[in-house]
Each structure stands twice: as C-alpha cells, then as structure tokens.
Amino acid sequence: MSLNQKSEHCKLEEDVQAPKEAQSLEGVQAPVAEEEEATAAAAAAATSAPSSSSLTPVIPGPPEEVPAAEALQPLQGPQRACLSPTATTATPSSQSDENPRSQEEEGPSTSQAPLDPEVLNMRVAKLMEYLSVKYTTKEPVTKAEMLMNVIREDKDHFPVIFKKVCECMEVVLGIEVKEVDPASHTYAIVRALDLTYDGMLSDDQGFPKTGFLILLLGMIFMEGNCVPEEKLWDMLSMMRVYPGQEDLVYGEPRKLATQELVKEQYLEYRQVPNSDPPSYEFLWGPRAYAETSKMKILKFFARVSGTDLTSLPSWFEEALRDEEERAQASAASGDDTPAVASASSSTTSSSPPSPE
C-alpha cells in the first residue's frame, strides 16, 4: 500500500484529509502518479514530527502528580506539527556523543535564508520516501546518496531536512536512522529500541507500526504498569487515533492493540477482576519485557521531549529498580537467557528481569 494511503493522518492541521477513495486506485495508477502521491503523502507524514519548541519539558511538578497523557504531550495533538525551518537547534538531551546525527544537525549558516515551510515539507517528503524504501530493502544509505538522489537542489539545507526526517520517522514510525560509519556518513535504518516487530505484512506494504507499539508501552508504564482500556483510548484520541476508525498509518487501532500486539505477546489485554459491566486493561506482555525495558522506554520519551531523566524521579527510580533486578536475575541464571514473565503478575512492582 502506498505511503499516500498510510500517512495522511499525521497532518494535525485543520485541513481535510485526502479522500479515502484514493485507496481503491492502488495498483492501477501509473508509476509517475504513484511516485507523486507517495511523495505528497510523505509530506503529510512529515507534519507529525514535533517541533523543537514542542519538545520542551511539559511536566510542571512531581511526576507522581502528572498523568501519562501530560507526560506524552509532546507526541500528541497540535504539537505534532511541522518542524519550522528556524527551529532546528537540538536540545541538550539530544546532543550527546551517542547521537549519530549530531554532526548533521548544525543547520545552514545564519546568513542563509531558511527554506519556505512548504518547500521544506516537500524536501522532507522526498527524503522520507527514499529512506522508507531503504528500510524495507534493509539497505544502508550514505549522505552522498541522499544529496545526489533526493536533495540536489537544496544541499545547503540538508542538516535541517535530515533532522526533521529523522525525528518524524522515530516518533511516528518507531524507526531510527543510525550512523554506522562516520567516515563515509553511512546510515542504517532500523527499528527503535531493538524491537523486532514492525507490523508490516510484506516488504512493500504499509508503514511500520513500531511507533504505535512504543507509544502504548510508554502509556502503560507511566500509568503504573497497567492502563484501563478507556483511558488508553482517551490518550490516543489526542493524536486523532480512535478505536474502530481506520487509521491511515496504524490500520484499525483497536484490532492492532487488542489482537495483533496481544498475539505477538507485546501486550496483555485482560478483563478487570470483578468489573460489571466488564471492563478491560492493558499491560506489558512477555515479549515486551524480553526485548525492551522501562529504562529504554523512559529514555526514548525523555529524549524526544527534551526532558532530563532527573526531572522524572518517580519513573526514573522505578526504571532503575527494573534494571537492577534484571542484572541480578541475569547474574543468578549464569547465562544470557532472558528471564521473561507476564506483566500480569504485578501491576505495581518492577517487571520480570531480563538481560539487556
């Protein structure tokens, strides 16, 4: 399915989404038309990348008083708007030595006029389309290739364009662009947080669903390791993602959350004991505990929101306890076999240990 049909939801402006009738045309459009549609759609997806101004800390007080919905605010609602051409300076938390994109984020010189926002979005769209193909084919990409094949007309603006593309792909799709060879500026496009799931049915169908999974895992952790279904949909509605309503990136969200991710053992979906009428809640599943950790999830949200971990003491302390228990269990077992257990064993204690 083309990017055009899968990314229009990311527009959080007041314009109307592209007609769904376009979906019926897939497979019969001319190659040129398909390319144009995919590029336009990638531009729509690009508008979901949070701006630098929206990635400032949003937690005003002690985290125990702050709901997950507020902590996740930088990824939701109107704040998921286009990165403005002038708001490209990375926050301190994103400028560590571990950031492979730091050398690309310096931006154009101050004497150079910034790109028009519409032009910027189109350049971002083309690069997103290009990198998405590289992701599905599992091919690395170099800066030289991106400049030659995608951004020849605006090479001086490459740092701005590249930074926005990386932010959008990471936050919305759960896909990271990692530098693997600094000398040649070669990058690999991989799933974030070492997760092994992307929800794509084939190499050329749909968008990765890893970003949706990361978002749900973060919500569950920040809500005390267990979130009522009704509350989860309330938080997702801030992103205009609604149960029972087809989403152009995530498909049908309720089916994805309650069936697909449960089947894949990333989530546990269970009835609340003694609830009448029956109500349900979400917890981490065993595969989530095996592949990631509370600390990785917390660091992900802190980084994309520009928030220092020390400003999240309650969640940070729990994540530290989780890391310690994982290390102890790994040492006790004497091997690297993950110690995986169901999240349902406790909704308040740390997760079952598993080696990194």
Coordinates of C-alpha atoms in Angstrom, one line a residue, residues 49-250:
A49 CA 7.4 15.4 13.6
P50 CA 7.4 17.5 16.7
S51 CA 9.0 21.0 16.5
S52 CA 11.9 21.9 18.7
S53 CA 9.6 24.3 20.6
S54 CA 7.1 21.5 21.3
L55 CA 9.8 19.2 22.6
T56 CA 10.5 21.2 25.7
P57 CA 9.7 19.7 29.1
V58 CA 5.9 19.7 29.8
I59 CA 6.0 18.2 33.3
P60 CA 5.4 21.0 35.7
G61 CA 5.6 19.2 39.0
P62 CA 6.3 15.9 40.8
P63 CA 5.8 13.1 38.2
E64 CA 3.6 11.2 40.7
E65 CA 1.1 14.0 40.2
V66 CA 1.4 14.0 36.4
P67 CA -0.7 11.6 34.3
A68 CA 0.9 9.8 31.4
A69 CA -1.3 11.8 29.0
E70 CA 0.5 15.0 30.0
A71 CA 4.0 13.4 30.1
L72 CA 3.4 12.2 26.5
Q73 CA 2.0 15.6 25.4
P74 CA 4.9 16.4 23.0
L75 CA 3.8 13.5 20.8
Q76 CA 0.1 14.4 20.7
G77 CA -2.4 16.8 19.3
P78 CA -1.5 20.0 17.6
Q79 CA 2.1 19.9 19.0
R80 CA 2.9 17.2 16.5
A81 CA 3.3 19.9 13.8
C82 CA 6.0 20.6 11.2
L83 CA 9.4 21.4 12.4
S84 CA 9.9 25.0 11.4
P85 CA 12.9 25.8 9.3
T86 CA 14.3 28.1 12.0
A87 CA 13.7 25.7 15.0
T88 CA 16.5 23.2 14.2
T89 CA 18.8 23.5 17.2
A90 CA 18.8 20.2 19.1
T91 CA 18.0 20.2 22.7
P92 CA 20.9 19.4 25.1
S93 CA 19.4 15.9 25.7
S94 CA 19.7 15.1 22.0
Q95 CA 23.3 16.3 21.6
S96 CA 25.1 13.6 23.4
D97 CA 28.1 11.8 21.9
E98 CA 25.8 8.8 21.2
N99 CA 23.7 10.7 18.8
P100 CA 24.8 9.7 15.3
R101 CA 23.0 12.6 13.7
S102 CA 24.6 15.4 15.7
Q103 CA 27.1 16.3 13.0
E104 CA 24.2 16.7 10.6
E105 CA 22.2 19.0 12.8
E106 CA 24.2 22.2 12.8
G107 CA 22.0 23.6 10.2
P108 CA 22.7 26.2 7.4
S109 CA 24.7 29.3 8.2
T110 CA 22.9 32.2 9.8
S111 CA 23.4 34.2 6.7
Q112 CA 21.4 31.8 4.6
A113 CA 17.7 32.3 4.2
P114 CA 15.7 29.3 5.6
L115 CA 13.5 27.2 3.3
D116 CA 9.9 28.1 2.8
P117 CA 7.9 25.7 5.1
E118 CA 6.1 24.3 2.1
V119 CA 9.3 23.6 0.3
L120 CA 10.9 22.2 3.4
N121 CA 8.0 19.7 3.8
M122 CA 8.3 18.6 0.2
R123 CA 12.0 18.0 0.6
V124 CA 11.3 16.1 3.8
A125 CA 8.7 14.1 2.0
K126 CA 11.1 13.0 -0.8
L127 CA 13.7 12.0 1.7
M128 CA 11.2 10.1 3.9
E129 CA 10.1 8.2 0.8
Y130 CA 13.7 7.4 -0.1
L131 CA 14.6 6.2 3.4
S132 CA 11.4 4.2 3.7
V133 CA 12.5 2.2 0.6
K134 CA 15.9 1.7 2.2
Y135 CA 14.2 0.4 5.4
T136 CA 12.1 -2.1 3.5
T137 CA 15.0 -3.3 1.5
K138 CA 17.3 -3.3 4.5
E139 CA 19.9 -1.3 2.6
P140 CA 22.3 1.3 4.2
V141 CA 22.3 4.8 2.8
T142 CA 25.0 7.4 2.7
K143 CA 24.8 11.2 3.0
A144 CA 26.2 11.4 -0.6
E145 CA 23.4 9.2 -1.9
M146 CA 20.8 11.4 -0.2
L147 CA 22.3 14.5 -1.6
M148 CA 22.6 13.1 -5.1
N149 CA 19.3 11.3 -5.4
V150 CA 17.0 13.5 -3.3
I151 CA 18.2 16.9 -2.2
R152 CA 20.3 18.1 -5.0
E153 CA 18.5 21.5 -5.2
D154 CA 18.9 22.3 -1.6
K155 CA 22.1 20.7 -0.4
D156 CA 22.9 23.6 1.9
H157 CA 19.7 22.8 3.8
F158 CA 20.4 19.2 4.2
P159 CA 21.0 19.3 8.0
V160 CA 17.6 20.9 8.5
I161 CA 15.8 18.4 6.2
F162 CA 17.7 15.4 7.6
K163 CA 17.0 16.3 11.2
K164 CA 13.2 16.6 10.6
V165 CA 13.1 13.4 8.7
C166 CA 14.8 11.5 11.5
E167 CA 12.6 13.0 14.1
C168 CA 9.4 12.1 12.2
M169 CA 10.4 8.6 11.4
E170 CA 11.4 7.9 15.0
V171 CA 8.4 9.5 16.8
V172 CA 5.7 8.4 14.4
L173 CA 7.0 5.2 12.9
G174 CA 9.4 4.0 15.6
I175 CA 12.2 3.8 13.0
E176 CA 15.7 5.2 13.8
V177 CA 18.4 6.4 11.4
K178 CA 21.7 5.4 12.9
E179 CA 25.1 6.3 11.6
V180 CA 27.2 3.2 11.2
D181 CA 30.3 4.7 9.5
P182 CA 31.2 8.3 10.4
A183 CA 33.9 8.4 7.8
S184 CA 31.6 7.8 4.9
H185 CA 28.4 9.2 6.6
T186 CA 26.7 5.9 6.1
Y187 CA 23.4 5.2 7.9
A188 CA 21.3 2.2 8.7
I189 CA 17.5 2.5 9.0
V190 CA 16.4 0.2 11.9
R191 CA 13.5 -0.3 14.3
A192 CA 13.9 1.8 17.5
L193 CA 14.7 0.2 20.9
D194 CA 15.9 -3.1 19.4
L195 CA 12.3 -4.2 19.0
T196 CA 11.8 -6.9 16.4
Y197 CA 8.2 -6.0 15.4
D198 CA 7.1 -3.6 12.7
G199 CA 3.7 -4.9 11.7
M200 CA 4.4 -4.8 8.0
L201 CA 2.8 -7.7 6.1
S202 CA 5.3 -7.5 3.4
D203 CA 8.4 -5.5 2.3
D204 CA 6.3 -3.1 0.3
Q205 CA 3.0 -2.9 2.2
G206 CA 2.2 -0.2 4.7
F207 CA 4.0 1.8 7.3
P208 CA 5.9 0.3 10.3
K209 CA 3.7 0.0 13.4
T210 CA 6.7 0.1 15.8
G211 CA 5.9 3.7 16.8
F212 CA 2.4 2.7 17.9
L213 CA 3.8 -0.1 20.0
I214 CA 6.3 2.2 21.7
L215 CA 3.6 4.7 22.5
L216 CA 1.4 2.0 24.1
L217 CA 4.3 0.6 26.1
G218 CA 5.1 4.1 27.4
M219 CA 1.5 4.8 28.3
I220 CA 1.2 1.5 30.3
F221 CA 4.5 2.1 32.1
M222 CA 3.6 5.7 33.0
E223 CA 0.2 4.7 34.2
G224 CA 1.6 2.4 36.8
N225 CA 2.3 -0.6 34.6
C226 CA -1.4 -1.1 33.8
V227 CA -3.7 1.2 31.9
P228 CA -7.6 0.9 31.6
E229 CA -8.7 0.5 28.1
E230 CA -10.9 3.5 28.2
K231 CA -8.1 5.7 29.4
L232 CA -5.7 4.4 26.8
W233 CA -8.2 5.4 24.0
D234 CA -8.7 8.8 25.6
M235 CA -5.0 9.4 25.4
L236 CA -4.8 8.1 21.8
S237 CA -7.7 10.4 20.8
M238 CA -5.4 13.3 21.4
M239 CA -3.5 12.0 18.3
R240 CA -6.7 11.6 16.4
V241 CA -6.3 7.8 16.7
Y242 CA -9.7 6.3 17.5
P243 CA -10.9 2.7 18.2
G244 CA -12.9 1.3 15.4
Q245 CA -11.8 4.0 12.9
E246 CA -9.4 3.0 10.2
D247 CA -6.1 4.9 10.6
L248 CA -4.0 5.5 7.5
V249 CA -0.8 4.5 9.3
Y250 CA -1.8 2.1 12.0

